[in-house]
Tab-separated table of N, CA and C in Angstrom:
chain	number	residue	atom	x	y	z
A	1	UNK	N	89.093	82.755	106.926
A	1	UNK	CA	89.819	84.726	107.564
A	1	UNK	C	90.228	85.320	106.142
A	2	UNK	N	89.242	86.450	106.092
A	2	UNK	CA	89.426	86.970	104.397
A	2	UNK	C	90.662	87.357	104.777
A	3	UNK	N	91.029	87.747	103.553
A	3	UNK	CA	92.351	88.280	102.870
A	3	UNK	C	92.634	89.733	102.978
A	4	UNK	N	92.978	90.179	104.516
A	4	UNK	CA	93.715	91.522	105.165
A	4	UNK	C	94.539	92.246	104.643
A	5	UNK	N	95.346	91.954	103.643
A	5	UNK	CA	96.918	91.828	102.920
A	5	UNK	C	95.992	93.750	102.183
A	6	UNK	N	96.889	94.260	102.259
A	6	UNK	CA	97.273	95.342	100.685
A	6	UNK	C	97.160	95.553	99.569
A	7	UNK	N	96.636	96.044	98.659
A	7	UNK	CA	97.067	96.016	97.436
A	7	UNK	C	98.417	97.040	97.274
A	8	UNK	N	99.319	97.252	96.804
A	8	UNK	CA	100.171	98.336	95.662
A	8	UNK	C	99.652	99.425	96.889
A	9	UNK	N	98.190	99.713	95.707
A	9	UNK	CA	98.495	100.508	95.584
A	9	UNK	C	97.660	101.269	97.110
A	10	UNK	N	96.874	100.216	97.465
A	10	UNK	CA	96.879	100.503	99.258
A	10	UNK	C	97.897	101.150	100.069
A	11	UNK	N	98.287	100.451	99.716
A	11	UNK	CA	99.872	100.663	100.667
A	11	UNK	C	100.245	102.114	100.190
A	12	UNK	N	101.095	101.995	99.092
A	12	UNK	CA	101.531	103.455	98.139
A	12	UNK	C	99.944	105.052	98.752
A	13	UNK	N	99.324	104.456	98.639
A	13	UNK	CA	98.584	105.700	99.542
A	13	UNK	C	98.800	106.379	101.178
A	14	UNK	N	98.118	104.310	102.165
A	14	UNK	CA	98.773	104.364	103.464
A	14	UNK	C	99.665	105.361	103.140
A	15	UNK	N	100.424	105.080	103.205
A	15	UNK	CA	102.240	106.113	103.485
A	15	UNK	C	102.395	107.176	103.443
A	16	UNK	N	101.764	107.675	101.963
A	16	UNK	CA	101.249	108.318	101.768
A	16	UNK	C	100.620	109.649	103.056
A	17	UNK	N	100.057	109.723	103.344
A	17	UNK	CA	98.982	109.071	104.480
A	17	UNK	C	99.652	110.421	105.306
A	18	UNK	N	99.539	111.425	106.188
A	18	UNK	CA	100.100	111.702	107.154
A	18	UNK	C	99.823	111.293	108.188
A	19	UNK	N	101.448	110.337	109.072
A	19	UNK	CA	101.257	109.201	110.080
A	19	UNK	C	102.547	109.726	110.926
A	20	UNK	N	102.910	108.997	111.398
A	20	UNK	CA	103.920	109.095	112.317
A	20	UNK	C	104.577	107.675	112.110
A	21	UNK	N	105.976	107.591	111.698
A	21	UNK	CA	106.032	105.973	111.524
A	21	UNK	C	107.146	105.503	112.769
A	22	UNK	N	106.657	104.443	113.436
A	22	UNK	CA	108.257	103.761	114.144
A	22	UNK	C	109.203	103.204	113.704
A	23	UNK	N	109.919	103.633	113.651
A	23	UNK	CA	111.520	103.205	113.280
A	23	UNK	C	111.901	102.714	114.393
A	24	UNK	N	112.569	101.294	113.604
A	24	UNK	CA	113.005	100.110	114.740
A	24	UNK	C	114.488	99.567	113.684
A	25	UNK	N	115.884	100.035	114.102
A	25	UNK	CA	117.078	99.807	113.653
A	25	UNK	C	117.735	99.140	115.150
A	26	UNK	N	118.706	97.736	114.318
A	26	UNK	CA	119.418	97.458	114.917
A	26	UNK	C	120.486	97.603	115.979
A	27	UNK	N	120.678	97.399	117.454
A	27	UNK	CA	121.126	98.186	118.395
A	27	UNK	C	122.197	97.217	119.468
A	28	UNK	N	123.549	96.509	118.718
A	28	UNK	CA	123.987	95.808	118.811
A	28	UNK	C	124.273	95.798	120.410
A	29	UNK	N	124.168	94.429	121.576
A	29	UNK	CA	123.910	94.160	122.817
A	29	UNK	C	122.574	95.902	122.573
A	30	UNK	N	121.869	95.270	122.673
A	30	UNK	CA	120.697	95.617	123.384
A	30	UNK	C	119.362	95.946	121.898
A	31	UNK	N	117.990	95.933	122.810
A	31	UNK	CA	117.219	95.657	122.278
A	31	UNK	C	117.197	96.362	121.168
A	32	UNK	N	116.682	96.303	119.907
A	32	UNK	CA	116.286	97.724	118.886
A	32	UNK	C	115.725	98.565	118.551
A	33	UNK	N	116.394	99.680	118.678
A	33	UNK	CA	115.543	101.294	118.997
A	33	UNK	C	115.329	100.945	117.739
A	34	UNK	N	113.786	101.607	118.895
A	34	UNK	CA	113.166	102.157	118.140
A	34	UNK	C	112.102	102.805	118.860
A	35	UNK	N	111.954	104.451	117.879
A	35	UNK	CA	111.546	105.698	117.724
A	35	UNK	C	110.243	106.586	116.680
A	36	UNK	N	109.251	107.285	117.532
A	36	UNK	CA	108.936	107.787	115.883
A	36	UNK	C	109.607	108.897	115.267
A	37	UNK	N	109.130	108.919	114.181
A	37	UNK	CA	109.892	109.544	113.462
A	37	UNK	C	108.979	109.520	112.054
A	38	UNK	N	109.141	110.784	111.877
A	38	UNK	CA	108.502	112.228	110.731
A	38	UNK	C	108.734	111.310	109.384
A	39	UNK	N	108.448	110.827	108.107
A	39	UNK	CA	109.071	110.799	107.105
A	39	UNK	C	108.110	111.288	105.825
A	40	UNK	N	108.033	110.559	104.853
A	40	UNK	CA	107.826	111.061	103.585
A	40	UNK	C	108.660	109.901	102.307
A	41	UNK	N	106.941	109.442	102.180
A	41	UNK	CA	106.848	108.188	100.556
A	41	UNK	C	106.697	109.067	99.636
A	42	UNK	N	108.311	109.065	99.031
A	42	UNK	CA	108.719	109.529	97.427
A	42	UNK	C	108.925	108.169	96.838
A	43	UNK	N	108.359	107.810	95.693
A	43	UNK	CA	109.846	106.977	94.604
A	43	UNK	C	109.444	105.727	94.457
A	44	UNK	N	108.867	105.894	96.111
A	44	UNK	CA	109.063	103.800	96.466
A	44	UNK	C	110.248	103.845	97.226
A	45	UNK	N	110.561	104.910	98.049
A	45	UNK	CA	111.293	104.919	98.903
A	45	UNK	C	110.457	106.235	100.679
A	46	UNK	N	111.351	105.444	101.516
A	46	UNK	CA	110.923	106.507	102.164
A	46	UNK	C	112.592	107.238	103.172
A	47	UNK	N	111.753	108.139	102.872
A	47	UNK	CA	112.739	109.617	103.330
A	47	UNK	C	112.812	109.904	104.473
A	48	UNK	N	113.097	110.293	105.076
A	48	UNK	CA	113.058	110.760	106.508
A	48	UNK	C	114.306	111.808	106.923
A	49	UNK	N	114.544	112.808	107.308
A	49	UNK	CA	116.404	113.779	108.054
A	49	UNK	C	116.180	113.031	109.449
A	50	UNK	N	117.903	113.547	109.706
A	50	UNK	CA	117.228	114.076	111.260
A	50	UNK	C	118.923	114.597	111.215
A	51	UNK	N	119.852	114.226	111.861
A	51	UNK	CA	121.115	115.308	112.331
A	51	UNK	C	121.852	114.007	112.455
A	52	UNK	N	122.869	113.798	111.185
A	52	UNK	CA	123.927	112.745	111.138
A	52	UNK	C	124.354	112.459	111.776
A	53	UNK	N	124.602	113.059	113.132
A	53	UNK	CA	125.536	113.171	114.678
A	53	UNK	C	124.573	112.393	115.363
A	54	UNK	N	123.590	112.665	115.215
A	54	UNK	CA	122.343	111.405	116.275
A	54	UNK	C	122.715	109.264	116.508
A	55	UNK	N	122.161	109.414	117.410
A	55	UNK	CA	122.184	107.859	117.299
A	55	UNK	C	121.202	107.042	116.735
A	56	UNK	N	120.499	107.707	116.326
A	56	UNK	CA	119.898	106.195	114.994
A	56	UNK	C	120.671	106.776	113.792
A	57	UNK	N	121.044	107.761	113.439
A	57	UNK	CA	122.004	108.120	112.328
A	57	UNK	C	122.656	106.984	112.694
A	58	UNK	N	123.760	106.703	113.906
A	58	UNK	CA	125.211	105.760	113.964
A	58	UNK	C	124.419	104.311	113.582
A	59	UNK	N	123.036	104.370	113.280
A	59	UNK	CA	122.620	103.241	114.096
A	59	UNK	C	122.832	102.254	112.932
A	60	UNK	N	121.495	103.205	111.685
A	60	UNK	CA	121.872	103.363	110.145
A	60	UNK	C	123.178	102.625	109.451
A	61	UNK	N	123.764	103.920	109.932
A	61	UNK	CA	124.816	103.478	109.131
A	61	UNK	C	125.409	101.776	109.279
A	62	UNK	N	125.366	101.758	110.199
A	62	UNK	CA	126.530	100.079	111.186
A	62	UNK	C	125.234	99.909	110.830
A	63	UNK	N	124.172	98.853	110.542
A	63	UNK	CA	123.627	98.137	110.538
A	63	UNK	C	122.775	97.898	109.634
A	64	UNK	N	123.238	99.376	108.607
A	64	UNK	CA	122.514	99.329	107.233
A	64	UNK	C	120.726	98.997	106.529
A	65	UNK	N	120.672	98.195	107.550
A	65	UNK	CA	118.964	98.269	107.112
A	65	UNK	C	118.456	98.806	108.666
A	66	UNK	N	116.998	99.241	108.098
A	66	UNK	CA	115.982	99.073	109.299
A	66	UNK	C	114.327	98.531	108.934
A	67	UNK	N	113.951	99.151	109.942
A	67	UNK	CA	111.751	98.631	109.567
A	67	UNK	C	111.059	99.857	109.959
A	68	UNK	N	110.327	100.269	109.333
A	68	UNK	CA	109.990	101.301	109.161
A	68	UNK	C	108.388	101.193	109.949
A	69	UNK	N	107.603	100.888	110.472
A	69	UNK	CA	106.100	100.804	110.185
A	69	UNK	C	105.557	102.137	111.138
A	70	UNK	N	103.977	101.176	110.633
A	70	UNK	CA	103.563	102.975	110.361
A	70	UNK	C	101.954	102.632	110.204
A	71	UNK	N	100.656	103.364	111.149
A	71	UNK	CA	99.533	102.418	112.177
A	71	UNK	C	99.016	103.378	111.612
A	72	UNK	N	97.672	102.509	111.899
A	72	UNK	CA	95.881	103.375	112.241
A	72	UNK	C	96.055	103.416	113.945
A	73	UNK	N	95.008	105.013	114.165
A	73	UNK	CA	95.394	104.508	115.606
A	73	UNK	C	93.692	104.339	116.265
A	74	UNK	N	93.068	103.636	115.113
A	74	UNK	CA	91.101	104.122	115.657
A	74	UNK	C	91.155	102.259	115.140
A	75	UNK	N	89.705	102.468	115.287
A	75	UNK	CA	89.916	101.123	114.160
A	75	UNK	C	88.739	101.625	112.970
A	76	UNK	N	88.808	100.758	112.304
A	76	UNK	CA	89.242	99.726	111.807
A	76	UNK	C	90.878	99.764	112.014
A	77	UNK	N	91.805	99.130	112.556
A	77	UNK	CA	93.605	99.150	112.608
A	77	UNK	C	93.607	98.939	110.710
A	78	UNK	N	95.071	100.242	110.761
A	78	UNK	CA	95.401	99.033	109.546
A	78	UNK	C	96.450	99.614	109.581
A	79	UNK	N	97.964	98.670	109.283
A	79	UNK	CA	99.104	98.662	109.044
A	79	UNK	C	99.837	98.541	108.499
A	80	UNK	N	101.293	98.814	107.933
A	80	UNK	CA	102.008	98.379	107.352
A	80	UNK	C	103.338	98.580	107.578
A	81	UNK	N	103.997	97.661	107.415
A	81	UNK	CA	105.203	97.639	108.009
A	81	UNK	C	106.745	97.618	106.114
A	82	UNK	N	106.733	98.692	106.211
A	82	UNK	CA	108.083	96.984	104.963
A	82	UNK	C	110.257	97.323	106.049
A	83	UNK	N	110.988	96.852	105.790
A	83	UNK	CA	111.903	96.639	105.697
A	83	UNK	C	113.183	96.415	104.709
A	84	UNK	N	113.922	97.163	104.496
A	84	UNK	CA	115.403	97.113	103.241
A	84	UNK	C	115.755	97.790	103.766
A	85	UNK	N	117.359	97.820	102.704
A	85	UNK	CA	118.578	98.503	103.181
A	85	UNK	C	118.482	100.716	103.049
A	86	UNK	N	119.025	100.559	103.853
A	86	UNK	CA	118.850	102.105	104.239
A	86	UNK	C	120.614	102.913	103.512
A	87	UNK	N	120.408	103.617	103.358
A	87	UNK	CA	122.088	104.802	102.301
A	87	UNK	C	121.284	105.866	103.608
A	88	UNK	N	122.191	106.809	104.261
A	88	UNK	CA	122.284	107.685	104.703
A	88	UNK	C	123.082	108.337	104.044
A	89	UNK	N	122.736	109.663	103.831
A	89	UNK	CA	123.926	110.722	102.334
A	89	UNK	C	123.280	112.367	103.440
A	90	UNK	N	124.721	112.854	103.007
A	90	UNK	CA	124.692	113.783	103.812
A	90	UNK	C	124.061	114.817	102.538
A	91	UNK	N	122.692	114.781	101.657
A	91	UNK	CA	121.946	115.706	101.299
A	91	UNK	C	120.985	116.445	101.939
A	92	UNK	N	120.425	117.407	102.326
A	92	UNK	CA	119.651	117.851	102.821
A	92	UNK	C	118.621	118.095	102.878
A	93	UNK	N	117.769	118.829	103.141
A	93	UNK	CA	116.376	119.380	102.407
A	93	UNK	C	115.931	120.324	103.479
A	94	UNK	N	115.073	120.730	102.534
A	94	UNK	CA	114.383	122.280	103.074
A	94	UNK	C	113.784	121.201	104.056
A	95	UNK	N	113.533	121.637	105.647
A	95	UNK	CA	112.801	120.669	106.094
A	95	UNK	C	111.421	121.396	106.445
A	96	UNK	N	111.330	122.990	105.649
A	96	UNK	CA	109.370	123.008	105.918
A	96	UNK	C	108.858	122.304	105.019
A	97	UNK	N	109.467	122.230	104.212
A	97	UNK	CA	108.383	120.969	103.372
A	97	UNK	C	107.858	119.229	105.208
A	98	UNK	N	108.907	118.382	105.247
A	98	UNK	CA	108.101	117.842	106.246
A	98	UNK	C	107.648	118.755	107.304
A	99	UNK	N	107.958	119.579	107.844
A	99	UNK	CA	107.540	120.243	109.301
A	99	UNK	C	105.468	120.236	108.801
A	100	UNK	N	105.787	121.182	107.783
A	100	UNK	CA	103.954	121.497	107.082
A	100	UNK	C	103.893	120.557	107.287
A	101	UNK	N	104.299	119.425	106.230
A	101	UNK	CA	103.106	118.729	106.402
A	101	UNK	C	102.376	117.450	107.440
A	102	UNK	N	103.205	117.306	109.196
A	102	UNK	CA	102.822	116.703	109.904
A	102	UNK	C	102.041	117.943	110.846
A	103	UNK	N	102.264	119.496	111.198
A	103	UNK	CA	101.756	120.584	111.264
A	103	UNK	C	101.371	121.200	111.029
A	104	UNK	N	101.241	121.583	109.755
A	104	UNK	CA	100.777	121.939	108.891
A	104	UNK	C	101.216	123.513	108.760
A	105	UNK	N	100.933	124.840	106.998
A	105	UNK	CA	101.611	126.299	107.352
A	105	UNK	C	102.473	126.749	108.013
A	106	UNK	N	101.266	126.792	108.895
A	106	UNK	CA	102.111	128.185	110.478
A	106	UNK	C	102.311	127.614	111.026
A	107	UNK	N	102.356	126.287	111.708
A	107	UNK	CA	103.627	125.612	112.578
A	107	UNK	C	104.770	125.473	112.191
A	108	UNK	N	103.781	124.369	110.792
A	108	UNK	CA	105.615	124.608	109.904
A	108	UNK	C	106.599	124.439	110.437
A	109	UNK	N	105.902	126.426	109.280
A	109	UNK	CA	106.743	127.571	109.016
A	109	UNK	C	107.359	127.463	110.817
A	110	UNK	N	107.159	127.600	111.448
A	110	UNK	CA	107.478	128.018	112.937
A	110	UNK	C	108.294	127.130	113.314
A	111	UNK	N	108.776	125.714	113.124
A	111	UNK	CA	109.437	125.289	113.520
A	111	UNK	C	110.348	125.407	112.119
A	112	UNK	N	110.291	125.029	111.040
A	112	UNK	CA	111.374	124.541	110.057
A	112	UNK	C	112.820	126.872	110.616
A	113	UNK	N	111.714	127.568	110.588
A	113	UNK	CA	112.545	128.273	110.987
A	113	UNK	C	113.683	128.502	112.233
A	114	UNK	N	113.169	127.982	113.233
A	114	UNK	CA	113.758	127.328	114.600
A	114	UNK	C	114.453	126.070	114.258
A	115	UNK	N	114.186	125.064	113.523
A	115	UNK	CA	115.450	124.161	113.488
A	115	UNK	C	115.564	123.882	111.629
A	116	UNK	N	116.255	124.956	111.822
A	116	UNK	CA	117.355	125.056	110.671
A	116	UNK	C	117.926	123.381	110.739
A	117	UNK	N	118.117	123.051	109.188
A	117	UNK	CA	119.112	122.170	108.406
A	117	UNK	C	120.622	122.856	108.986
A	118	UNK	N	121.449	121.593	109.396
A	118	UNK	CA	122.262	122.601	109.404
A	118	UNK	C	123.725	121.550	109.051
A	119	UNK	N	125.369	121.754	108.190
A	119	UNK	CA	125.942	120.656	108.040
A	119	UNK	C	125.640	119.777	108.364
A	120	UNK	N	125.426	119.218	109.413
A	120	UNK	CA	125.891	117.199	110.076
A	120	UNK	C	123.628	117.371	109.035
A	121	UNK	N	122.831	117.522	108.799
A	121	UNK	CA	122.160	116.849	108.919
A	121	UNK	C	121.741	116.764	107.894
A	122	UNK	N	121.557	114.808	107.871
A	122	UNK	CA	121.149	113.793	106.537
A	122	UNK	C	119.571	113.513	105.706
A	123	UNK	N	120.257	112.772	105.301
A	123	UNK	CA	118.456	112.250	103.989
A	123	UNK	C	118.482	111.053	104.348
A	124	UNK	N	117.853	109.400	104.533
A	124	UNK	CA	117.789	108.971	105.194
A	124	UNK	C	116.854	108.517	104.171
A	125	UNK	N	117.572	107.420	102.988
A	125	UNK	CA	116.632	106.335	102.353
A	125	UNK	C	115.796	105.570	102.239
A	126	UNK	N	114.836	105.280	102.591
A	126	UNK	CA	114.806	103.076	103.010
A	126	UNK	C	114.559	102.330	102.047
A	127	UNK	N	114.840	102.110	101.239
A	127	UNK	CA	114.237	101.018	100.880
A	127	UNK	C	113.059	99.719	100.496
A	128	UNK	N	112.151	99.645	100.839
A	128	UNK	CA	111.169	98.001	101.197
A	128	UNK	C	111.772	97.315	100.244
A	129	UNK	N	112.354	96.367	100.692
A	129	UNK	CA	112.353	94.773	100.167
A	129	UNK	C	111.238	93.876	100.839
A	130	UNK	N	111.154	93.759	102.030
A	130	UNK	CA	110.102	93.003	102.467
A	130	UNK	C	108.945	94.421	103.033
A	131	UNK	N	107.623	93.973	103.015
A	131	UNK	CA	106.486	94.517	102.532
A	131	UNK	C	105.319	93.039	104.323
A	132	UNK	N	105.182	93.885	104.781
A	132	UNK	CA	104.006	92.949	105.806
A	132	UNK	C	102.681	93.913	105.945
A	133	UNK	N	101.571	94.174	105.021
A	133	UNK	CA	100.217	94.582	105.745
A	133	UNK	C	98.977	94.605	105.997
A	134	UNK	N	98.890	94.634	106.312
A	134	UNK	CA	97.181	94.486	106.623
A	134	UNK	C	96.005	95.926	107.552
A	135	UNK	N	95.167	94.616	106.709
A	135	UNK	CA	93.757	96.197	106.831
A	135	UNK	C	92.381	95.353	107.768
A	136	UNK	N	92.439	95.370	108.616
A	136	UNK	CA	91.370	94.640	109.476
A	136	UNK	C	90.440	94.522	108.696
A	137	UNK	N	89.513	96.051	108.586
A	137	UNK	CA	88.027	96.274	107.704
A	137	UNK	C	87.857	95.666	106.540
A	138	UNK	N	88.672	94.918	106.478
A	138	UNK	CA	88.635	94.209	104.566
A	138	UNK	C	88.270	92.226	105.204
A	139	UNK	N	87.981	92.360	106.695
A	139	UNK	CA	88.350	91.537	107.342
A	139	UNK	C	86.567	91.085	107.876
A	140	UNK	N	86.134	92.320	107.812
A	140	UNK	CA	84.966	92.387	108.890
A	140	UNK	C	83.437	92.318	108.049
C-alpha cells in the first residue's frame, strides 16, 4: 500500500483551508465530548474562540488536552487529526475574522455583530504533539 501520510506542508495547507473541525475532549464518567467547531490554524497552533463558561471550556481546563480532527467530505478523502495540550486564556479576539472565514464577508459581519465577544470569551490554543494524517488520493 502506498504511503498516504501528508507531508508537513500538506497538513499545514489542509488545516489552513476552511473546514469545520471536530473537537474531542475528555469528559470524566462519560464518552469524550466531541463537537463541531470553527478554528484557525496559525503559527503551528489551533486557535478556537468560545464562551469561557461553556461545558467545552470547562472540560478543556480540566483535561488540559484535546484532539481536533478535520476531514474532507468527498473523495478522495483526507484527514488531519492533532492531539496535544491546550491553554485556555481570557484573551479574546474580534470574532469578525473567524466568522468571515467560515461565512463570507457579508454573513460573517452579521454574525459578528449579533454574537459579540464578551468578558467570558476565551481563546483556546491547542499545540499539536501527535499527528495522524491521511490522503487517500495518494493511494490511487
